[in-house]
Each structure stands twice: as C-alpha cells, then as structure tokens.
GROMACS .gro file of N, CA and C in nm:
model
  369
    1GLY      N    1  -9.979   7.758  -3.167
    1GLY     CA    2  -9.925   7.892  -3.151
    1GLY      C    3  -9.981   8.006  -3.255
    2GLU      N    4  -9.977   8.083  -3.240
    2GLU     CA    5  -9.943   8.171  -3.357
    2GLU      C    6  -9.925   8.154  -3.512
    3GLY      N    7  -9.762   8.076  -3.525
    3GLY     CA    8  -9.751   8.001  -3.680
    3GLY      C    9  -9.892   7.975  -3.711
    4ARG      N   10  -9.976   7.884  -3.652
    4ARG     CA   11 -10.056   7.776  -3.668
    4ARG      C   12 -10.152   7.906  -3.711
    5ILE      N   13 -10.168   7.940  -3.629
    5ILE     CA   14 -10.349   8.093  -3.594
    5ILE      C   15 -10.272   8.211  -3.764
    6LEU      N   16 -10.218   8.213  -3.862
    6LEU     CA   17 -10.171   8.219  -3.936
    6LEU      C   18 -10.234   8.176  -4.077
    7TYR      N   19 -10.195   8.023  -4.048
    7TYR     CA   20 -10.197   7.994  -4.128
    7TYR      C   21 -10.306   7.922  -4.128
    8ALA      N   22 -10.396   7.943  -4.027
    8ALA     CA   23 -10.444   7.896  -4.019
    8ALA      C   24 -10.630   7.944  -4.089
    9ALA      N   25 -10.608   8.058  -4.055
    9ALA     CA   26 -10.699   8.147  -4.030
    9ALA      C   27 -10.759   8.252  -4.240
   10PRO      N   28 -10.678   8.132  -4.304
   10PRO     CA   29 -10.686   8.202  -4.437
   10PRO      C   30 -10.742   8.078  -4.554
   11ALA      N   31 -10.752   7.938  -4.404
   11ALA     CA   32 -10.843   7.820  -4.549
   11ALA      C   33 -10.925   7.861  -4.329
   12LEU      N   34 -10.935   7.910  -4.306
   12LEU     CA   35 -11.147   7.896  -4.221
   12LEU      C   36 -11.196   7.990  -4.298
   13ILE      N   37 -11.142   8.125  -4.329
   13ILE     CA   38 -11.186   8.239  -4.488
   13ILE      C   39 -11.260   8.228  -4.518
   14VAL      N   40 -11.170   8.047  -4.696
   14VAL     CA   41 -11.229   8.033  -4.748
   14VAL      C   42 -11.312   7.941  -4.779
   15SER      N   43 -11.271   7.849  -4.617
   15SER     CA   44 -11.427   7.764  -4.662
   15SER      C   45 -11.558   7.832  -4.626
   16SER      N   46 -11.510   7.887  -4.487
   16SER     CA   47 -11.678   7.978  -4.504
   16SER      C   48 -11.708   8.014  -4.645
   17LEU      N   49 -11.618   8.115  -4.666
   17LEU     CA   50 -11.717   8.159  -4.821
   17LEU      C   51 -11.767   8.047  -4.930
   18THR      N   52 -11.717   7.948  -4.923
   18THR     CA   53 -11.688   7.812  -4.973
   18THR      C   54 -11.857   7.782  -4.922
   19LEU      N   55 -11.853   7.738  -4.837
   19LEU     CA   56 -11.948   7.667  -4.800
   19LEU      C   57 -12.116   7.790  -4.752
   20LEU      N   58 -12.131   7.929  -4.719
   20LEU     CA   59 -12.186   8.047  -4.782
   20LEU      C   60 -12.204   8.049  -4.908
   21ALA      N   61 -12.113   8.008  -4.985
   21ALA     CA   62 -12.150   8.044  -5.165
   21ALA      C   63 -12.202   7.908  -5.143
   22ALA      N   64 -12.177   7.835  -5.124
   22ALA     CA   65 -12.264   7.672  -5.125
   22ALA      C   66 -12.413   7.658  -5.025
   23LEU      N   67 -12.467   7.706  -4.967
   23LEU     CA   68 -12.577   7.636  -4.878
   23LEU      C   69 -12.656   7.838  -4.878
   24GLN      N   70 -12.720   7.798  -4.967
   24GLN     CA   71 -12.830   7.966  -4.991
   24GLN      C   72 -12.888   7.941  -4.899
   25THR      N   73 -12.935   7.941  -4.674
   25THR     CA   74 -12.983   7.971  -4.669
   25THR      C   75 -13.013   8.085  -4.518
   26TYR      N   76 -13.045   8.071  -4.445
   26TYR     CA   77 -13.043   8.159  -4.317
   26TYR      C   78 -12.924   8.088  -4.247
   27PRO      N   79 -12.934   7.964  -4.126
   27PRO     CA   80 -12.830   7.999  -4.106
   27PRO      C   81 -12.681   7.977  -4.130
   28ALA      N   82 -12.644   7.940  -4.268
   28ALA     CA   83 -12.546   7.963  -4.316
   28ALA      C   84 -12.568   8.132  -4.363
   29LEU      N   85 -12.553   8.193  -4.329
   29LEU     CA   86 -12.533   8.342  -4.253
   29LEU      C   87 -12.422   8.367  -4.133
   30LEU      N   88 -12.414   8.276  -4.108
   30LEU     CA   89 -12.319   8.247  -3.955
   30LEU      C   90 -12.165   8.276  -3.970
   31PHE      N   91 -12.141   8.235  -4.115
   31PHE     CA   92 -12.087   8.218  -4.190
   31PHE      C   93 -12.008   8.343  -4.156
   32ILE      N   94 -12.082   8.442  -4.200
   32ILE     CA   95 -12.021   8.595  -4.251
   32ILE      C   96 -11.943   8.594  -4.130
   33ALA      N   97 -12.056   8.532  -4.053
   33ALA     CA   98 -12.003   8.572  -3.846
   33ALA      C   99 -11.844   8.566  -3.869
   34VAL      N  100 -11.833   8.438  -3.880
   34VAL     CA  101 -11.699   8.303  -3.878
   34VAL      C  102 -11.643   8.406  -3.986
   35ILE      N  103 -11.592   8.440  -4.049
   35ILE     CA  104 -11.559   8.556  -4.122
   35ILE      C  105 -11.512   8.701  -4.034
   36ALA      N  106 -11.607   8.748  -4.000
   36ALA     CA  107 -11.547   8.836  -3.980
   36ALA      C  108 -11.509   8.839  -3.793
   37LEU      N  109 -11.517   8.692  -3.763
   37LEU     CA  110 -11.426   8.707  -3.590
   37LEU      C  111 -11.258   8.616  -3.643
   38VAL      N  112 -11.238   8.628  -3.786
   38VAL     CA  113 -11.136   8.560  -3.790
   38VAL      C  114 -11.008   8.663  -3.799
   39THR      N  115 -11.140   8.772  -3.886
   39THR     CA  116 -11.094   8.900  -3.951
   39THR      C  117 -11.011   8.961  -3.808
   40ALA      N  118 -11.093   9.025  -3.738
   40ALA     CA  119 -11.016   9.074  -3.634
   40ALA      C  120 -10.967   9.013  -3.473
   41ALA      N  121 -11.004   8.852  -3.537
   41ALA     CA  122 -10.873   8.790  -3.469
   41ALA      C  123 -10.679   8.791  -3.463
   42ILE      N  124 -10.739   8.795  -3.610
   42ILE     CA  125 -10.601   8.791  -3.663
   42ILE      C  126 -10.526   8.876  -3.729
   43ARG      N  127 -10.619   8.994  -3.663
   43ARG     CA  128 -10.537   9.162  -3.696
   43ARG      C  129 -10.419   9.200  -3.585
   44PRO      N  130 -10.417   9.214  -3.522
   44PRO     CA  131 -10.321   9.211  -3.409
   44PRO      C  132 -10.227   9.102  -3.409
   45LEU      N  133 -10.199   9.011  -3.498
   45LEU     CA  134 -10.130   8.892  -3.468
   45LEU      C  135 -10.006   8.929  -3.583
   46LEU      N  136 -10.123   8.928  -3.659
   46LEU     CA  137 -10.058   9.001  -3.800
   46LEU      C  138  -9.970   9.075  -3.772
   47LEU      N  139 -10.017   9.237  -3.711
   47LEU     CA  140  -9.918   9.382  -3.667
   47LEU      C  141  -9.829   9.322  -3.553
   48SER      N  142  -9.881   9.258  -3.513
   48SER     CA  143  -9.721   9.182  -3.436
   48SER      C  144  -9.606   9.140  -3.476
   49ARG      N  145  -9.660   9.058  -3.575
   49ARG     CA  146  -9.584   8.915  -3.698
   49ARG      C  147  -9.472   9.063  -3.729
   50ILE      N  148  -9.531   9.179  -3.723
   50ILE     CA  149  -9.510   9.289  -3.880
   50ILE      C  150  -9.388   9.352  -3.802
   51GLN      N  151  -9.490   9.362  -3.639
   51GLN     CA  152  -9.374   9.468  -3.573
   51GLN      C  153  -9.263   9.411  -3.515
   52ASP      N  154  -9.255   9.232  -3.502
   52ASP     CA  155  -9.165   9.167  -3.396
   52ASP      C  156  -9.022   9.185  -3.547
   53GLU      N  157  -9.070   9.098  -3.730
   53GLU     CA  158  -8.990   9.081  -3.815
   53GLU      C  159  -8.914   9.167  -3.900
   54ALA      N  160  -9.039   9.354  -3.856
   54ALA     CA  161  -8.990   9.451  -3.949
   54ALA      C  162  -8.832   9.478  -3.871
   55PRO      N  163  -8.670   9.579  -4.016
   55PRO     CA  164  -8.640   9.678  -3.955
   55PRO      C  165  -8.706   9.810  -3.838
   56ASP      N  166  -8.639   9.823  -3.740
   56ASP     CA  167  -8.685   9.931  -3.732
   56ASP      C  168  -8.696  10.086  -3.846
   57ASN      N  169  -8.596  10.066  -3.884
   57ASN     CA  170  -8.609  10.117  -3.997
   57ASN      C  171  -8.662  10.222  -4.130
   58ILE      N  172  -8.821  10.070  -4.147
   58ILE     CA  173  -8.857  10.088  -4.232
   58ILE      C  174  -9.017  10.014  -4.218
   59ARG      N  175  -9.027   9.934  -4.050
   59ARG     CA  176  -9.119   9.969  -3.997
   59ARG      C  177  -9.307  10.044  -4.045
   60ALA      N  178  -9.283  10.168  -4.006
   60ALA     CA  179  -9.435  10.262  -4.056
   60ALA      C  180  -9.460  10.244  -4.144
   61THR      N  181  -9.299  10.224  -4.321
   61THR     CA  182  -9.359  10.237  -4.350
   61THR      C  183  -9.404  10.138  -4.408
   62ILE      N  184  -9.334   9.981  -4.387
   62ILE     CA  185  -9.510   9.858  -4.423
   62ILE      C  186  -9.560   9.875  -4.376
   63LEU      N  187  -9.593   9.923  -4.250
   63LEU     CA  188  -9.741   9.904  -4.242
   63LEU      C  189  -9.842  10.042  -4.303
   64SER      N  190  -9.818  10.148  -4.324
   64SER     CA  191  -9.846  10.201  -4.400
   64SER      C  192  -9.904  10.147  -4.495
   65MET      N  193  -9.793  10.100  -4.636
   65MET     CA  194  -9.851  10.000  -4.662
   65MET      C  195  -9.841   9.914  -4.671
   66GLN      N  196  -9.916   9.868  -4.623
   66GLN     CA  197  -9.993   9.758  -4.556
   66GLN      C  198 -10.134   9.775  -4.571
   67SER      N  199 -10.149   9.899  -4.547
   67SER     CA  200 -10.297   9.968  -4.541
   67SER      C  201 -10.321  10.004  -4.653
   68LEU      N  202 -10.291  10.081  -4.744
   68LEU     CA  203 -10.213  10.084  -4.787
   68LEU      C  204 -10.280   9.990  -4.951
   69MET      N  205 -10.307   9.909  -4.924
   69MET     CA  206 -10.294   9.757  -5.004
   69MET      C  207 -10.391   9.663  -5.011
   70PHE      N  208 -10.405   9.721  -4.872
   70PHE     CA  209 -10.545   9.646  -4.837
   70PHE      C  210 -10.662   9.761  -4.860
   71THR      N  211 -10.662   9.860  -4.828
   71THR     CA  212 -10.822   9.922  -4.935
   71THR      C  213 -10.794   9.875  -5.114
   72PHE      N  214 -10.676   9.959  -5.187
   72PHE     CA  215 -10.639   9.940  -5.344
   72PHE      C  216 -10.681   9.811  -5.379
   73LEU      N  217 -10.652   9.718  -5.301
   73LEU     CA  218 -10.715   9.590  -5.341
   73LEU      C  219 -10.912   9.546  -5.317
   74LEU      N  220 -10.944   9.647  -5.264
   74LEU     CA  221 -11.121   9.650  -5.195
   74LEU      C  222 -11.163   9.781  -5.241
   75ALA      N  223 -11.052   9.811  -5.457
   75ALA     CA  224 -11.116   9.938  -5.406
   75ALA      C  225 -11.115   9.900  -5.563
   76ILE      N  226 -11.065   9.734  -5.566
   76ILE     CA  227 -11.062   9.676  -5.740
   76ILE      C  228 -11.156   9.582  -5.688
   77ILE      N  229 -11.084   9.483  -5.608
   77ILE     CA  230 -11.230   9.386  -5.563
   77ILE      C  231 -11.409   9.344  -5.562
   78GLU      N  232 -11.456   9.458  -5.536
   78GLU     CA  233 -11.551   9.548  -5.461
   78GLU      C  234 -11.613   9.547  -5.556
   79PRO      N  235 -11.586   9.672  -5.704
   79PRO     CA  236 -11.700   9.638  -5.782
   79PRO      C  237 -11.678   9.518  -5.925
   80ILE      N  238 -11.596   9.457  -5.898
   80ILE     CA  239 -11.585   9.309  -6.014
   80ILE      C  240 -11.664   9.239  -5.928
   81LEU      N  241 -11.671   9.222  -5.827
   81LEU     CA  242 -11.758   9.043  -5.719
   81LEU      C  243 -11.864   9.169  -5.774
   82GLY      N  244 -11.901   9.260  -5.738
   82GLY     CA  245 -12.066   9.297  -5.768
   82GLY      C  246 -12.153   9.315  -5.902
   83ILE      N  247 -12.018   9.298  -6.007
   83ILE     CA  248 -12.005   9.275  -6.200
   83ILE      C  249 -12.090   9.137  -6.132
   84ILE      N  250 -12.005   9.076  -6.137
   84ILE     CA  251 -12.009   8.915  -6.159
   84ILE      C  252 -12.165   8.910  -6.047
   85ALA      N  253 -12.179   8.978  -5.929
   85ALA     CA  254 -12.304   8.942  -5.896
   85ALA      C  255 -12.410   8.965  -5.927
   86ASP      N  256 -12.465   9.047  -6.052
   86ASP     CA  257 -12.528   9.086  -6.086
   86ASP      C  258 -12.534   9.006  -6.233
   87GLN      N  259 -12.412   8.975  -6.265
   87GLN     CA  260 -12.413   8.897  -6.447
   87GLN      C  261 -12.505   8.713  -6.372
   88SER      N  262 -12.429   8.674  -6.282
   88SER     CA  263 -12.411   8.529  -6.272
   88SER      C  264 -12.449   8.491  -6.093
   89GLY      N  265 -12.505   8.591  -6.016
   89GLY     CA  266 -12.571   8.566  -5.857
   89GLY      C  267 -12.478   8.577  -5.751
   90LEU      N  268 -12.489   8.555  -5.643
   90LEU     CA  269 -12.432   8.589  -5.553
   90LEU      C  270 -12.295   8.469  -5.547
   91PRO      N  271 -12.369   8.289  -5.549
   91PRO     CA  272 -12.286   8.211  -5.510
   91PRO      C  273 -12.209   8.190  -5.545
   92ALA      N  274 -12.194   8.277  -5.718
   92ALA     CA  275 -12.058   8.303  -5.736
   92ALA      C  276 -12.044   8.392  -5.768
   93ALA      N  277 -12.005   8.510  -5.724
   93ALA     CA  278 -11.966   8.635  -5.677
   93ALA      C  279 -11.887   8.533  -5.539
   94TYR      N  280 -11.881   8.424  -5.455
   94TYR     CA  281 -11.861   8.370  -5.349
   94TYR      C  282 -11.762   8.316  -5.361
   95PHE      N  283 -11.762   8.251  -5.457
   95PHE     CA  284 -11.708   8.155  -5.525
   95PHE      C  285 -11.551   8.192  -5.614
   96GLY      N  286 -11.545   8.327  -5.586
   96GLY     CA  287 -11.470   8.426  -5.760
   96GLY      C  288 -11.437   8.528  -5.622
   97LEU      N  289 -11.494   8.514  -5.508
   97LEU     CA  290 -11.382   8.583  -5.381
   97LEU      C  291 -11.305   8.470  -5.282
   98ALA      N  292 -11.333   8.320  -5.337
   98ALA     CA  293 -11.273   8.236  -5.227
   98ALA      C  294 -11.094   8.173  -5.261
   99GLY      N  295 -11.158   8.153  -5.445
   99GLY     CA  296 -11.095   8.048  -5.522
   99GLY      C  297 -10.962   8.235  -5.520
  100SER      N  298 -10.999   8.339  -5.572
  100SER     CA  299 -10.918   8.464  -5.490
  100SER      C  300 -10.820   8.492  -5.406
  101LEU      N  301 -10.917   8.469  -5.314
  101LEU     CA  302 -10.862   8.497  -5.182
  101LEU      C  303 -10.692   8.340  -5.148
  102SER      N  304 -10.758   8.202  -5.260
  102SER     CA  305 -10.680   8.137  -5.227
  102SER      C  306 -10.515   8.134  -5.232
  103VAL      N  307 -10.626   8.231  -5.414
  103VAL     CA  308 -10.458   8.196  -5.474
  103VAL      C  309 -10.400   8.320  -5.445
  104LEU      N  310 -10.427   8.376  -5.402
  104LEU     CA  311 -10.395   8.531  -5.340
  104LEU      C  312 -10.316   8.498  -5.179
  105THR      N  313 -10.311   8.411  -5.120
  105THR     CA  314 -10.287   8.327  -4.974
  105THR      C  315 -10.155   8.292  -5.013
  106LEU      N  316 -10.132   8.189  -5.146
  106LEU     CA  317 -10.028   8.120  -5.128
  106LEU      C  318  -9.947   8.158  -5.160
  107LEU      N  319  -9.983   8.178  -5.253
  107LEU     CA  320  -9.876   8.355  -5.377
  107LEU      C  321  -9.792   8.388  -5.183
  108LEU      N  322  -9.915   8.523  -5.126
  108LEU     CA  323  -9.789   8.611  -5.078
  108LEU      C  324  -9.690   8.481  -4.925
  109PHE      N  325  -9.786   8.346  -4.907
  109PHE     CA  326  -9.718   8.276  -4.811
  109PHE      C  327  -9.607   8.197  -4.855
  110GLN      N  328  -9.565   8.202  -4.994
  110GLN     CA  329  -9.440   8.190  -5.100
  110GLN      C  330  -9.363   8.265  -5.085
  111ILE      N  331  -9.334   8.407  -5.126
  111ILE     CA  332  -9.329   8.548  -5.135
  111ILE      C  333  -9.288   8.630  -5.027
  112SER      N  334  -9.369   8.576  -4.909
  112SER     CA  335  -9.268   8.616  -4.811
  112SER      C  336  -9.217   8.493  -4.744
  113ARG      N  337  -9.177   8.397  -4.747
  113ARG     CA  338  -9.047   8.337  -4.668
  113ARG      C  339  -8.899   8.426  -4.740
  114HIS      N  340  -8.983   8.471  -4.846
  114HIS     CA  341  -8.844   8.562  -4.914
  114HIS      C  342  -8.769   8.615  -4.746
  115TYR      N  343  -8.858   8.668  -4.770
  115TYR     CA  344  -8.838   8.806  -4.663
  115TYR      C  345  -8.841   8.822  -4.543
  116PHE      N  346  -8.953   8.648  -4.499
  116PHE     CA  347  -8.912   8.665  -4.312
  116PHE      C  348  -8.895   8.578  -4.296
  117PRO      N  349  -8.735   8.519  -4.291
  117PRO     CA  350  -8.735   8.290  -4.291
  117PRO      C  351  -8.708   8.327  -4.187
  118ASN      N  352  -8.736   8.434  -4.088
  118ASN     CA  353  -8.706   8.386  -3.916
  118ASN      C  354  -8.887   8.281  -3.937
  119ALA      N  355  -8.987   8.390  -3.959
  119ALA     CA  356  -9.112   8.303  -3.914
  119ALA      C  357  -9.141   8.138  -4.019
  120ALA      N  358  -9.026   8.139  -4.103
  120ALA     CA  359  -9.084   8.048  -4.199
  120ALA      C  360  -8.997   7.911  -4.123
  121VAL      N  361  -8.910   7.923  -4.038
  121VAL     CA  362  -8.821   7.878  -3.991
  121VAL      C  363  -8.961   7.826  -3.823
  122SER      N  364  -8.965   7.963  -3.778
  122SER     CA  365  -9.123   7.917  -3.624
  122SER      C  366  -9.257   7.831  -3.615
  123THR      N  367  -9.334   7.819  -3.726
  123THR     CA  368  -9.358   7.786  -3.800
  123THR      C  369  -9.390   7.592  -3.839
   0.00000   0.00000   0.00000
C-alpha cells in the first residue's frame, strides 16, 4: 500500500539516478521520465500523510515548511551539482546526487519515526 510506495520511491529515484549516470546513452534518458513520474505520483501521498498525521494546529506550518525546505535544498544543491558537473562531468554529479539523496532519505526516515509513530507501525 501507501507505506511501501513511500519507502520504495526514494530507492527507485536513487537507482534511476545511478543508472542514468552509469549508462550514458539516449535510451538512459528514460530514467529522467521515471524520476519525474515517481516524484509526481508520490507528492499527493506525502501531502495526504502529512495531513493525516499532523495535528490541526500545526498542519499549515508543516506544509509551508515542507515547501520552504524543498526550495532551500534546491537553492543549495543545484549550484553544487553544477560545479561538480563542470569539474568532473555529468555522471559524477548524478552519482553525487544519488549518494546524497540516499543518505538524506535514510536520515529523514530515521528521524520521522520519532515524530510520526503511527506511520512507523502501519508500514
């Protein structure tokens, strides 16, 4: 169900980024479509989970902070990935993004178990 999708989506995105970096051919660009599809499919699930789990008095704040943190991370990551791509090539940037995304995902899953214990039990 929903819990499996929430855990599988980051793994699918990281594996798509890794394969995109490893296979430098035009058909490998389909992995970009896979990443976009998974991202578009998971967003409503995440928003629904936040709305179900967050208390009413802080729900709007959490949703606003989620959007702000995503924008903040992009503002930091995109220039860094551009520098890595200029210095070492596009595959190195993809591998760096896949590695940092996997570490961040594991960290966020571990932290979220403390704040959303009902989600940890249902998955």
